[in-house]
Structure formats: C-alpha cells, structure tokens
Short mmCIF file of C-alpha atoms in Angstrom, two decimals:
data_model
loop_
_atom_site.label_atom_id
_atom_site.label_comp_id
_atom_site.label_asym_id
_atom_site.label_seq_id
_atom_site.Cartn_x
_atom_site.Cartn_y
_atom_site.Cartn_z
CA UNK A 185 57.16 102.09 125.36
CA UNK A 186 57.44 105.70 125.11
CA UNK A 187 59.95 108.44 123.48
CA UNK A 188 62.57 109.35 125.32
CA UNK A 189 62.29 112.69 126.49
CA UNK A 190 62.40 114.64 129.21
CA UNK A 191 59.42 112.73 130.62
CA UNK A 192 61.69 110.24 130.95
CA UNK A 193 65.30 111.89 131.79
CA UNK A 194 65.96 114.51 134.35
CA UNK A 195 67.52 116.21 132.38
CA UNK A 196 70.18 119.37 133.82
CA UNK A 197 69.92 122.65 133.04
CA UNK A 198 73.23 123.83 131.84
CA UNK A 199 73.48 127.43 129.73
CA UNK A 200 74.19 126.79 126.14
CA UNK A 201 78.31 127.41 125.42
CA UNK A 202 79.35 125.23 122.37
CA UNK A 203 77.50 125.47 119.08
CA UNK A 204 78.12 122.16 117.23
CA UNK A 205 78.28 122.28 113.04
CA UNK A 206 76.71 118.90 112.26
CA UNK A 207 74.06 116.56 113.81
CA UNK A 208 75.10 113.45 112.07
CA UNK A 209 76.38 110.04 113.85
CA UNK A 210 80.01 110.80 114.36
CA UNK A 211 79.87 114.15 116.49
CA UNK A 212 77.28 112.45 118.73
CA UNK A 213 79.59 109.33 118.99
CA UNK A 214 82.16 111.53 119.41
CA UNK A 215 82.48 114.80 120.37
CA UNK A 216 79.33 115.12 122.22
CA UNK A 217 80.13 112.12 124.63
CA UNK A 218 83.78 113.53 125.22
CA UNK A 219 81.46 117.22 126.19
CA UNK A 220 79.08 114.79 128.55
CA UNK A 221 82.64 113.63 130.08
CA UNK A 222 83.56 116.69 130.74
CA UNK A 223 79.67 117.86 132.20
CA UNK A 224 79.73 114.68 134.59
CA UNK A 225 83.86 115.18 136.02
CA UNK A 226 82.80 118.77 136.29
CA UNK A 227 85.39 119.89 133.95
CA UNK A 228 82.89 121.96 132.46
CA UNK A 229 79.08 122.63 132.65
CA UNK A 230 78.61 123.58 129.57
CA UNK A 231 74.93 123.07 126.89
CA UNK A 232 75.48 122.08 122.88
CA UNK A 233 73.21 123.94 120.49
CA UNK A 234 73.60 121.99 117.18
CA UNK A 235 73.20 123.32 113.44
CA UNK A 236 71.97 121.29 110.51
CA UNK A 237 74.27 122.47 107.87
CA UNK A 238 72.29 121.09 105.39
CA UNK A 239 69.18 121.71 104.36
CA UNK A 240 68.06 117.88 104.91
CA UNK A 241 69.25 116.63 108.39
CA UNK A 242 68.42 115.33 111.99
CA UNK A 243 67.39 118.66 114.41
CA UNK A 244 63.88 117.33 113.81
CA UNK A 245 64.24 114.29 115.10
CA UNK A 246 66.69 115.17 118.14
CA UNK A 247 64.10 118.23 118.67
CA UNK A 248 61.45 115.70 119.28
CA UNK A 249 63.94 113.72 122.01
CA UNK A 250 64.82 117.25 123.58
CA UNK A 251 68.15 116.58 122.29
CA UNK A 252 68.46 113.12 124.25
CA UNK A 253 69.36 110.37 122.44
CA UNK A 254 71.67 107.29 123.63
CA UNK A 255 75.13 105.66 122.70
CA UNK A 256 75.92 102.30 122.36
CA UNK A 257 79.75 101.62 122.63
CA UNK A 258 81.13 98.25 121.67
CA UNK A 259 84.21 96.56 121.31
CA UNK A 260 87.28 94.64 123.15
CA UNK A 261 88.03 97.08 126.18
CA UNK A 262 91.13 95.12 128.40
CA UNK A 263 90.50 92.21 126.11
CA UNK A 264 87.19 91.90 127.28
CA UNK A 265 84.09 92.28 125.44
CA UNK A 266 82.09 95.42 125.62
CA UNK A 267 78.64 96.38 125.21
CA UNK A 268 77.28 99.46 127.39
CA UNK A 269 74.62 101.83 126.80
CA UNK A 270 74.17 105.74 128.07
CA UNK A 271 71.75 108.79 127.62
CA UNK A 272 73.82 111.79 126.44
CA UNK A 273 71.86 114.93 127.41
CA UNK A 274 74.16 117.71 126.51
CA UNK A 275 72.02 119.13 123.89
CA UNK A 276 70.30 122.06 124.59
CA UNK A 277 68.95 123.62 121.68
CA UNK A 278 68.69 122.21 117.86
CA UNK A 279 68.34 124.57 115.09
CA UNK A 280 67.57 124.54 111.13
CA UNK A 281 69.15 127.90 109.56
CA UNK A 282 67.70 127.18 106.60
CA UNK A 283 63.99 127.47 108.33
CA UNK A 284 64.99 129.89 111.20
CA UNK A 285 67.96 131.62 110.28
CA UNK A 286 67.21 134.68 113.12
CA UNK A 287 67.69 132.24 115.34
CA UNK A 288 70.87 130.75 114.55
CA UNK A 289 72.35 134.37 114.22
CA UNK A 290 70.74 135.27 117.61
CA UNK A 291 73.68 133.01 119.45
CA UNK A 292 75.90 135.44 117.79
CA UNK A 293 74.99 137.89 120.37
CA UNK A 294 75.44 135.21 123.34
CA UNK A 295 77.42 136.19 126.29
CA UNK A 296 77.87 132.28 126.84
CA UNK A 297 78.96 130.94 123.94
CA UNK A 298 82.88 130.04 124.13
CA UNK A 299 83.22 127.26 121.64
CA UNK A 300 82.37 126.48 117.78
CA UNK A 301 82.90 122.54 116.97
CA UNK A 302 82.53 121.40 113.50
CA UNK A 303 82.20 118.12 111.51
CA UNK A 304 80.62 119.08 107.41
CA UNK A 305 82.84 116.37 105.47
CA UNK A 306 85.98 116.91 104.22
CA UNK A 307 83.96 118.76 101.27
CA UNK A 308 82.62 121.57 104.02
CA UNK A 309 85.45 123.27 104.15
CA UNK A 310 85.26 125.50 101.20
CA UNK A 311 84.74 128.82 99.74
CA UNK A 312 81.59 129.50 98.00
CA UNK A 313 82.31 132.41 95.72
CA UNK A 314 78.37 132.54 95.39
CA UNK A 315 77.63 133.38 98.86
CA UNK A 316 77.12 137.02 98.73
CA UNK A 317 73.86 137.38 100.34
CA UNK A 318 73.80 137.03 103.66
CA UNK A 319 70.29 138.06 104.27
CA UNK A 320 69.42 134.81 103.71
CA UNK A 321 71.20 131.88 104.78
CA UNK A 322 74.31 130.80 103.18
CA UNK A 323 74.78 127.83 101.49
CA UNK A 324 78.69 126.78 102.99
CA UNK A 325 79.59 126.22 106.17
CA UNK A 326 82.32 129.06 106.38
CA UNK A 327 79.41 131.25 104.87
CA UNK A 328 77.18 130.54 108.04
CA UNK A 329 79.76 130.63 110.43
CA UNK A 330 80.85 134.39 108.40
CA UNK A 331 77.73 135.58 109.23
CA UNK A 332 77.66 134.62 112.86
CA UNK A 333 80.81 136.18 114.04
CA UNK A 334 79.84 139.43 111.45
CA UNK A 335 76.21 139.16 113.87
CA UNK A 336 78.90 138.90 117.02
CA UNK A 337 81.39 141.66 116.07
CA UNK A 338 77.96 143.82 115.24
CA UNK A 339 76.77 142.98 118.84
CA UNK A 340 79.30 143.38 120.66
CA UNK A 341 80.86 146.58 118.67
CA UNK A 342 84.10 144.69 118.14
CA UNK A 343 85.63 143.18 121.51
CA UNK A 344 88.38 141.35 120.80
CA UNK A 345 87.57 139.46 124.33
CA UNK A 346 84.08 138.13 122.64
CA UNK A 347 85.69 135.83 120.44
CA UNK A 348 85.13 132.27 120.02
CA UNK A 349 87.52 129.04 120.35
CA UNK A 350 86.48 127.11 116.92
CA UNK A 351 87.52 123.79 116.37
CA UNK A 352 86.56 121.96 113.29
CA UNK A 353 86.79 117.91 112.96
CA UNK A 354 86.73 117.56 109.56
CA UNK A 355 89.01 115.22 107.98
CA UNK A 356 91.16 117.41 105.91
CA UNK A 357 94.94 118.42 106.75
CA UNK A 358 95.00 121.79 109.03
CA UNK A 359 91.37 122.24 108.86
CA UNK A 360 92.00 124.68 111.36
CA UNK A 361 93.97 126.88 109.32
CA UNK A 362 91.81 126.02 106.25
CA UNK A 363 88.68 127.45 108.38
CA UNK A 364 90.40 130.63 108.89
CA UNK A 365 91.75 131.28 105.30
CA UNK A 366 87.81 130.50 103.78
CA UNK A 367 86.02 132.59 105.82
CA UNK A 368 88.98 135.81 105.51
CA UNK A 369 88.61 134.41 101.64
CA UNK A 370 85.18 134.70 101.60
CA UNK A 371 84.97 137.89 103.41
CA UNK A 372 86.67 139.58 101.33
CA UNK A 373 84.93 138.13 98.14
CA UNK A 374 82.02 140.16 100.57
CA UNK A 375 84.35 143.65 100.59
CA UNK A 376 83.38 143.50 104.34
CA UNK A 377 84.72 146.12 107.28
CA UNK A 378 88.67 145.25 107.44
CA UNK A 379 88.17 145.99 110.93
CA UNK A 380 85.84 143.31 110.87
CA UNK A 381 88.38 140.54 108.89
CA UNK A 382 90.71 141.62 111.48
CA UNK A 383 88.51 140.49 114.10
CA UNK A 384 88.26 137.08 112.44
CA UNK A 385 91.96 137.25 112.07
CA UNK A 386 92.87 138.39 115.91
CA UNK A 387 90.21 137.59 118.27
CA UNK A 388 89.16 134.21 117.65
CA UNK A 389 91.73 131.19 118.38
CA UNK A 390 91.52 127.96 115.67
CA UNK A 391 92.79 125.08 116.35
CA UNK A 392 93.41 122.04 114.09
CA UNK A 393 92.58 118.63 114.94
CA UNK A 394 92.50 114.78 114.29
CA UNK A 395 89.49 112.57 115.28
CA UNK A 396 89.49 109.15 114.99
CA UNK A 397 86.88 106.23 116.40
CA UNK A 398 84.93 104.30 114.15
CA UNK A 399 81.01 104.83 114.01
CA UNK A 400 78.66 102.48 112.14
CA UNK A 401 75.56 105.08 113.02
CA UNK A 402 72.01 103.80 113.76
CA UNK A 403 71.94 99.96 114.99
CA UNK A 404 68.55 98.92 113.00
CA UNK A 405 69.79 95.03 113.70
CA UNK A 406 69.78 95.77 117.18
CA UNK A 407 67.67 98.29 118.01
CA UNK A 408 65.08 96.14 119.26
CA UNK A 409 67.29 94.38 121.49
CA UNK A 410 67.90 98.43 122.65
CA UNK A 411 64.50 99.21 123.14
CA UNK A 412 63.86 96.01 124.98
CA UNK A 413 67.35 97.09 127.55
CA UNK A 414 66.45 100.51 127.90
CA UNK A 415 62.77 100.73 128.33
CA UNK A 416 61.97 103.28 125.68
CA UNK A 417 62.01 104.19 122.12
CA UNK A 418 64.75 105.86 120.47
CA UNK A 419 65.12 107.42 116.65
CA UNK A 420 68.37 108.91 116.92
CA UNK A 421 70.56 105.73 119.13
CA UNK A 422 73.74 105.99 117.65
CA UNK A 423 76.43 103.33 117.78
CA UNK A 424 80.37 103.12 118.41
CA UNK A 425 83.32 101.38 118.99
CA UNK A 426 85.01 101.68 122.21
CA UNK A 427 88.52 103.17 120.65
CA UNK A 428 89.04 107.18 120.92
CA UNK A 429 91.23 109.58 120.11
CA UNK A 430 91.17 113.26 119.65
CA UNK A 431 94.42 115.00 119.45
CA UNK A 432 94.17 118.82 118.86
CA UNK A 433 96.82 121.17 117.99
CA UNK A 434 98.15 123.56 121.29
CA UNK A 435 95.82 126.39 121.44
CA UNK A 436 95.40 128.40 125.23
CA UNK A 437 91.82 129.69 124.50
CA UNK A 438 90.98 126.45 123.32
CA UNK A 439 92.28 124.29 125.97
CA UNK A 440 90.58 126.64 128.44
CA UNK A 441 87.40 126.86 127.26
CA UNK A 442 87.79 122.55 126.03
CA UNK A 443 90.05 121.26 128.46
CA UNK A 444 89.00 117.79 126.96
CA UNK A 445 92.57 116.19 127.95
CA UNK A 446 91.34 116.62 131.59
CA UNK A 447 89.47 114.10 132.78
CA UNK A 448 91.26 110.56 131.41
CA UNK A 449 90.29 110.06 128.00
CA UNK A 450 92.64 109.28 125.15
CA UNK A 451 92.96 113.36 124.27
CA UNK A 452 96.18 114.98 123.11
CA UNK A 453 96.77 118.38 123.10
CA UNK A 454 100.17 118.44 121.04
CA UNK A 455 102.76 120.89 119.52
CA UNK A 456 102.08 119.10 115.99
CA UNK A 457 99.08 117.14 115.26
CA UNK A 458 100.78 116.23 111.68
CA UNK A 459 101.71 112.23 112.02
CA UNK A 460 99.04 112.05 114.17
CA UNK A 461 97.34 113.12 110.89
CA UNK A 462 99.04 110.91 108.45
CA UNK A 463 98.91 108.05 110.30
CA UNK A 464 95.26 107.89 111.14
CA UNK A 465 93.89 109.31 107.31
CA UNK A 466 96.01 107.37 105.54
CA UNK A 467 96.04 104.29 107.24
CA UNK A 468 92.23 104.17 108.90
CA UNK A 469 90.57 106.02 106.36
CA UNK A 470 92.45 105.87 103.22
CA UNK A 471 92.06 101.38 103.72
CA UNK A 472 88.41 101.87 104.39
CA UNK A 473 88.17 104.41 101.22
CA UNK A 474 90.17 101.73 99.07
CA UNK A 475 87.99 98.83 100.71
CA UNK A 476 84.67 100.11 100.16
CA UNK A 477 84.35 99.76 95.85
CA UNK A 478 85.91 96.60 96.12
CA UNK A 479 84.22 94.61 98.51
CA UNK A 480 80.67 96.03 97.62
CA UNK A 481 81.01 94.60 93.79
CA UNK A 482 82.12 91.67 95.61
CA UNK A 483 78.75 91.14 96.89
CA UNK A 484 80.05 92.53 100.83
CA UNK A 485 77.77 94.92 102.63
CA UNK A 486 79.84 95.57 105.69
CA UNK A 487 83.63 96.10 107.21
CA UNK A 488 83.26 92.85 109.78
CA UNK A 489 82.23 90.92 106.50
CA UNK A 490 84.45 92.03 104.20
CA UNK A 491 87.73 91.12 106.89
CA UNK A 492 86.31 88.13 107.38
CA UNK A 493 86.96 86.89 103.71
CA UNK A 494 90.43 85.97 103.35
CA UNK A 495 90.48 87.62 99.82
CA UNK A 496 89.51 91.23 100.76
CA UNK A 497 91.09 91.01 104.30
CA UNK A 498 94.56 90.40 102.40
CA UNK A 499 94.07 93.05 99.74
CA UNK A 500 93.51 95.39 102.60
CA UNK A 501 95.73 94.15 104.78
CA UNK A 502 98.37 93.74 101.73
CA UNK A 503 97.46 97.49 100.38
CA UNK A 504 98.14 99.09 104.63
CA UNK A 505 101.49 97.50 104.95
CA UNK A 506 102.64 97.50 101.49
CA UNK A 507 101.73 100.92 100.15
CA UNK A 508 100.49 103.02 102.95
CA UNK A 509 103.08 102.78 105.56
CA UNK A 510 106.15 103.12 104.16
CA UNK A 511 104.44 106.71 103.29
CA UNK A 512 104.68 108.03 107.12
CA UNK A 513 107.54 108.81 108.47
CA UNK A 514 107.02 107.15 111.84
CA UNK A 515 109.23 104.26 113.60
CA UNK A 516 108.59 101.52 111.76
CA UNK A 517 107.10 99.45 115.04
CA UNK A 518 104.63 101.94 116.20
CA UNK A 519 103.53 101.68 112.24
CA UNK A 520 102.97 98.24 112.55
CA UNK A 521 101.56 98.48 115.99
CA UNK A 522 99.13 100.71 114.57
CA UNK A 523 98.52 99.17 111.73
CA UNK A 524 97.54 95.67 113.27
CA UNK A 525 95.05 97.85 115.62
CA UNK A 526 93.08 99.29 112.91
CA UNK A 527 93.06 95.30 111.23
CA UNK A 528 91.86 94.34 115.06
CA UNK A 529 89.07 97.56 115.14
CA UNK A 530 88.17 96.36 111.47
CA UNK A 531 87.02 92.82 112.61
CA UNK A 532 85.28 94.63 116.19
CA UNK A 533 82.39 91.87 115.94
CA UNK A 534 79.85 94.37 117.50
CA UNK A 535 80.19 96.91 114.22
CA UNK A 536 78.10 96.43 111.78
CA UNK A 537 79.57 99.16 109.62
CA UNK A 538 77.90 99.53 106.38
CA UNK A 539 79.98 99.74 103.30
CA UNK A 540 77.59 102.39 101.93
CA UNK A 541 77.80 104.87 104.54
CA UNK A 542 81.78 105.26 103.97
CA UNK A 543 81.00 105.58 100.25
CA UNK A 544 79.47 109.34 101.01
CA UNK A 545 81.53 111.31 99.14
CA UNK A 546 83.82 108.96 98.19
CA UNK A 547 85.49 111.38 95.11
CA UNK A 548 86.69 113.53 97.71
CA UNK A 549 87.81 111.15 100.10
CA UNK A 550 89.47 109.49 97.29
CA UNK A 551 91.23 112.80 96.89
CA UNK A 552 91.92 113.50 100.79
CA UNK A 553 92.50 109.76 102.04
CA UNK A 554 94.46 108.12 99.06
CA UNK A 555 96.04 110.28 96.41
CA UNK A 556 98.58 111.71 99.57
CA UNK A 557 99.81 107.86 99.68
CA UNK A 558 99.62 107.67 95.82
CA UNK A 559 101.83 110.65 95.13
CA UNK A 560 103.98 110.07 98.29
CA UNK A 561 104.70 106.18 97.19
CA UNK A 562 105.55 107.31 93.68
CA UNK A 563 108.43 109.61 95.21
CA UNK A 564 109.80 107.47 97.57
CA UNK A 565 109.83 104.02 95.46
CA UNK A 566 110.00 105.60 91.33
CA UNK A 567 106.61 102.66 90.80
CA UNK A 568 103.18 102.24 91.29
CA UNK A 569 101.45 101.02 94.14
CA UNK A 570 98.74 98.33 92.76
CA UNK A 571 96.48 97.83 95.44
CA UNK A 572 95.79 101.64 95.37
CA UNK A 573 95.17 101.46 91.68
CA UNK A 574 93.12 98.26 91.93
CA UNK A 575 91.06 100.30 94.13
CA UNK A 576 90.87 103.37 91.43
CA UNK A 577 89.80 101.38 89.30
CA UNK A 578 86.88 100.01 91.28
CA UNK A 579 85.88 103.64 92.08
CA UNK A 580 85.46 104.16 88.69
CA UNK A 581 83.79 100.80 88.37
CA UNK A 582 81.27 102.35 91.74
CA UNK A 583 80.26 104.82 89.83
CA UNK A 584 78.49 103.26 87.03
CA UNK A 585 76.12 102.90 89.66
CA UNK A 586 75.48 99.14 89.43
CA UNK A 587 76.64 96.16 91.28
CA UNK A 588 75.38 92.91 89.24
CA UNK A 589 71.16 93.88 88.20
CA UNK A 590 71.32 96.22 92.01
CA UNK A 591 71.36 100.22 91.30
CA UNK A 592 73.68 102.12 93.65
CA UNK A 593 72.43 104.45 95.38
CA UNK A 594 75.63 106.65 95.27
CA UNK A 595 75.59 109.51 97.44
CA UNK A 596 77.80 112.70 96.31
CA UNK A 597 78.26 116.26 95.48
CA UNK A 598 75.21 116.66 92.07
CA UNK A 599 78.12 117.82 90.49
CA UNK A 600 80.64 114.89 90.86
CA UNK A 601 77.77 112.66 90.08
CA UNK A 602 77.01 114.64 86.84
CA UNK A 603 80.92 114.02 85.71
CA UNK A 604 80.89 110.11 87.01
CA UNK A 605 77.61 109.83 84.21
CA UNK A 606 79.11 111.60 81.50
CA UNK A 607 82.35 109.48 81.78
CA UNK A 608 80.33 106.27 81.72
CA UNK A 609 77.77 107.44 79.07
CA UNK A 610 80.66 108.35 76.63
CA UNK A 611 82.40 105.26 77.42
CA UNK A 612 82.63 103.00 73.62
CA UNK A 613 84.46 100.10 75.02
CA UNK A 614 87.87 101.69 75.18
CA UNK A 615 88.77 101.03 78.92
CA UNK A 616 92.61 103.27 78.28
CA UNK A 617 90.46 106.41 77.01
CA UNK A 618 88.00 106.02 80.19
CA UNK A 619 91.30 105.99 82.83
CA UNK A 620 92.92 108.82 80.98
CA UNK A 621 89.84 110.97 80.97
CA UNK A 622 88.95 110.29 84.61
CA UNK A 623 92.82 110.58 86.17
CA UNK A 624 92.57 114.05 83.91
CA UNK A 625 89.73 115.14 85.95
CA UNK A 626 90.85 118.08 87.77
CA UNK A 627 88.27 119.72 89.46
CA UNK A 628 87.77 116.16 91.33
CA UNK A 629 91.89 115.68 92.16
CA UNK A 630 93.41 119.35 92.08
CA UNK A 631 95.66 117.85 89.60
CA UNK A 632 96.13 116.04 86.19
CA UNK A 633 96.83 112.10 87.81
CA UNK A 634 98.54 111.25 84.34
CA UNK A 635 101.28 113.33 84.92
CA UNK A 636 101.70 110.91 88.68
CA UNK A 637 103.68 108.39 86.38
CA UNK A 638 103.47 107.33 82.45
CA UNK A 639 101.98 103.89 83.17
CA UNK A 640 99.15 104.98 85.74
CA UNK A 641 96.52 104.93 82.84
CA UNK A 642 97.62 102.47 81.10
CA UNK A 643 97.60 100.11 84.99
CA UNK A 644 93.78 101.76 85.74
CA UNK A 645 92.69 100.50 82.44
CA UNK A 646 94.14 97.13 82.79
CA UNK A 647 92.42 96.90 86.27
CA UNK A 648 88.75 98.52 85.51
CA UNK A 649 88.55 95.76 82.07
CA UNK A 650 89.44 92.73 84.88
CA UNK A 651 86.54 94.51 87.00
CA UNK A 652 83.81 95.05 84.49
CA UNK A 653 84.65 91.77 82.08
CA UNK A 654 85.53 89.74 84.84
CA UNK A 655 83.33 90.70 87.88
CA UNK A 656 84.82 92.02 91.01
CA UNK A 657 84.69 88.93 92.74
CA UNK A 658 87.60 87.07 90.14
CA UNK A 659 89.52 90.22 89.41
CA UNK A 660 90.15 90.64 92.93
CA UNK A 661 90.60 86.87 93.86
CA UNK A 662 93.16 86.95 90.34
CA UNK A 663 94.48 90.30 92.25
CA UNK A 664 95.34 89.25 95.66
CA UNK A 665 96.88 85.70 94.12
CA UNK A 666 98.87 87.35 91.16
#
C-alpha cells in the first residue's frame, strides 16, 4: 500500500484563509472537519495553514501526506452504531516557526487570510514576560501570534480593514478575552507603537468559545483494520466520537468569515457561551481530570475500561452528580440529561481513550477543570466534597511517578514536574505535611487551597495514606463503599 498523498487524492485547490495554532488530534477531529463541512456545503472555500507551536510536533508528518490525513468517527448516532471513515483535505500548507520562522510571518502580509483558530492547552494562553526578542521566534503562543499581526500592521501600514477574526479553543474561561489581554500585556512588556496595540485592540474581532467532542487520537488497535478499508497507509488517522458541539460567543466578523452554524452541525453562536462553559468543563472534563489518577493506580488504561468497573464507574458517576452539578446553575433536568450523556459518551465502545493522554498537563487542568467545582461546592454547601479530594489525593499520588514497579511517564510543564519531585523527595512519612505543602502551592493553583476550608489538609492526607499504604485499588473500593 502506499502513502496517502496527493497521488492518491485529488485534492482542490483552495487559497489559504485560516491559520490553525496546533496540529495535534483534537483540531483535526474537530475544527478541521467542521472547516471541510463548510468547503463541501460551499459555505466557504477556504485552505488551513497549520503552526506547530511547539518545537516538537506533527507538520512533518502531515507535510509528508500533503496535509491529508483521515477521520474515523464512532459512536451511537440515532441509536445505531457508527463507524465511518473520510479524507479531510483542507490543509494547505504546514509550517515549523521554530525552523522557518520567515515563513510563518510571511502570512502576515496575506491578502487572504481572514481567520486565526487556536488549540495550545489550557497552559498556552499566557504571557511570557521573557519574550522580548522577536527576531527570533517566540516561545508563547500570544508571542507568535504578537509578531504576526506586528508583521500585518507593518504590511499593510495599519488598515483597520486587514484585521483578522481569531478564535482560540482552548479550554480556559473567556479565552477569547484572555487572548486579547496577553498579547496587549505582552506588547506592552515590548514598549511597542500604541498605534500598533490599538490595532490589536480595534481591528481584530475575538471571540470566545467552548469545544467539546471526545478524541482518543491515533487508533494503533485498529489501524490495520484502517489500512486494510481504505487502501493506503496513514501516520496521522485520527479518531473521534460522533458527538459535537462548538458554541462560540456572538461576534459579526467572526460569523462572517466562520459561518460554522450554517450548514447543520451542532454549532451555536450565542449571546453567552458561560453555562455552556460550566457545564461542559466541569462536568466532561473536570470527571475525566478526577478519573484519570484513580483508575490508572487501579491498574485501568482506558475511559471504556475504567466505566466498565462498577467501582470507578460509581466514583465517577457518584463525584458528577454529587459534587459537580449542584455547582451550575442550570435546570436541574437538563443537568441530569447532560450528565447521563457524558456517562453514555464515556462507555462509547468504539473509544479507546487512553488514560495517559488526558493526564497531559494534568496540574493545570486540575486547576481549570476541578478547583472551580471545589471552591464553588464549598460556598454553596459550608463542607467538602470527597470524591474531588479522593481524586487530589491521587494526583498527588500520580506524581510520584509510579504505579506498582511501572514508571509514569508523566507529561507536564519541566517546571511543575520539578515541584511534583521536590514534594515527594522531601516527603519523611508525614502524609498531613505533604497535603499542606502541596494545597500551599501557589504558582500551580493561583491560590493557597488551605485557606478553601480548615479540614481540606487534614481530608487529602487521610486520602493519599489509604492510596499509598493501601493501594489504589482498596482505597477506592473502601471509598466508593464507605
């Protein structure tokens, strides 16, 4: 079998008018097959040059496809089963800044380009105080996208009409607005042209958004089963459920430019995007964020596995209706309604979602995903909510980086791994002195968690001695049946 390529696919022409901030799984799953919805209805014709943000990443690989790669959606569609496969070929053009960083600022001069989608982690969206040189390029993601719109206002001698419609995805609460305050933050750490900040400020339209379907990545179970249904070979095949939604905050450039809600998906351009927001992070991602440390010292490698054993599934299912929703202030049915759809999406028996590719990150997400529902739960019931702390406590537990003999690879910011060691290598044996030290952590929370409530320590501690005398697998099983 060959590569798919071009060889292979007719692939259209289309001039390049979105510039896409990430090349992992979830904006191909995602955004890019919402853009080939659009291409096909005719709602747009429009190419996707992506940008590794990192300096490790996939261009390289979707280079060598010519940007084509295929989806694989899965699921219960109608209460049917699901499996279907399709080429996206919206790609155009896939660029490493870090190895050609002329040509990334070239699209700053583009007369096409309309649209700036993001997706860096909810850690991308941040000011780097350190990126001052911009001769090179810059390490953060508002640093990069600083110096394209300064090589755009440059170009085109400061048209207000050659703005851009951005619209970030990442999973953080107006990460439109955030966007705009980092990069008029960090150009002004820069002393650049205030004619130039009010560019930023005036010309270009940000929107904030929600995105939600899950995406296990890379089917290496089935990609030979793939291979053998498509006819050719495929690095970058990237796998989904058959859920969507998008809903993006009401923007006119933006809706021009992205008219996404156009052609019949589930797309929601609304006034306020908030318990949209609450509802999804807290309830999808804060129980996969609380599931993860648990069920992978329990010996689980996956979500399907994990909901299919009646311990975890009733800690998780226990911790959503329990703790999380009596956090959002949403009708109680269309809670449980939603609730019971993300339990249903959970047990999706064509996801094979790895534990370990949730855990990326996890002390942020920890920080985005649960502490709202922590803090929130504390204020509306004066107590604790256990399941929550049970699943601090295996966080901590996570980061010792073992599960039984089994390193873990953990995957994080150096920086937040650096911390995790130090609390572990100057832990004597007194479990209290470990929870107090970590909760203190405030350049991992944005706060001092002791101050959340006087017993919070004192419950982590109690929890993380279960977990590490015990083993997960009886703390948890003592847990759920306490």
């Amino acid at each position: 079998m060959e590569l798919l390529s071009k060889k292979l696919y007719n692939k259209p022409e289309r001039k390049i008018k979105i510039m896409q901030f990430g090349e992992g799984n979830f904006l191909r799953a995602f955004v890019e097959w919402i853009i080939q919805d659009l291409n096909d209805k005719g709602a747009i014709n429009a190419g996707v040059a992506v940008v590794q943000p990192m300096p490790f990443g996939r261009v390289k690989e979707l280079g060598e496809q010519d940007g084509l790669y295929t989806l694989r959606l899965e699921g219960i569609d109608g209460g049917e089963k699901v499996k279907k496969s399709r080429v996206i070929d919206v790609i155009d053009d896939c660029i490493n800044p870090f190895a050609d960083y002329e040509k990334y600022l070239k699209y700053g001069e583009s007369e096409d380009l309309q649209v700036i989608i993001s997706n860096t982690t909810e850690a991308g969206i941040a000011v780097d105080p350190t990126d001052t040189d911009f001769s090179v390029c810059p390490k953060s993601f508002p640093g990069k996208l600083l110096a394209l719109l300064k090589r755009r206002y440059d170009h085109f001698k400061g048209d207000k009409n050659k703005g851009l419609a951005i619209v970030p995805c990442e999973l953080i609460d107006n990460n439109g607005d955030e966007l705009y305050r980092c990069l008029v933050e960090l150009a002004q750490i820069n002393k650049m042209d205030k004619k130039f900040i009010e560019w930023v400020k005036t010309a270009n339209h940000f929107t904030s958004t929600l995105v939600d379907r899950i995406v296990p990545g890379y089917p290496k179970n089935e990609i030979e089963e793939i291979q053998k249904e498509t006819g050719y070979i495929d690095n970058n095949v990237v796998k989904g459920e058959i859920f969507h939604l998008w809903v993006l905050k009401k923007e006119p450039v933006v809706q021009k430019y992205l008219p996404a809600d156009s052609t019949g998906l589930n797309v929601i351009f609304a006034d306020d995007i908030k318990p949209y927001k609450q509802r999804k992070v807290k309830i999808l991602n804060g129980s996969h964020t609380a599931l993860v440390p648990v069920a992978y010292l329990a010996g689980i490698d996956t979500v399907g596995e994990a909901m299919n054993d009646n311990t975890i599934s009733k800690y998780v299912r226990d911790f959503v209706f329990d703790e999380v929703n009596p956090t959002i202030n949403l009708p109680a049915d269309q809670m449980t309604a939603f609730a019971n759809s993300v339990i249903e999406r959970y047990r999706n028996p064509f996801i094979r979602h790895e534990l370990m590719s949730i855990a990326l990150n996890s002390t942020t997400k920890f920080k985005t995903r649960l502490l709202p529902t922590l803090t929130d739960y504390v204020k509306l019931k004066g107590k604790l909510p256990q399941h929550l702390l049970f699943s601090f406590a295996a966080i901590i537990a996570f980061h010792k980086g073992k599960r039984g003999s089994e390193d873990i690879k953990l995957a994080d910011d150096p920086e937040y791994l650096a911390k995790w060691k130090s609390l572990w290598d100057g832990f004597n044996g007194d479990y209290l002195k470990l929870a107090k030290d970590t909760l203190a952590w405030k350049e991992a929370w944005d706060m001092d968690m002791n101050t959340i409530h006087p017993d919070i320590a004192k419950t982590v501690a109690a929890y993380l001695e279960s977990i590490q005398t015990k083993g997960m697998r009886k703390a948890v099983e003592e847990f759920v049946n306490d």
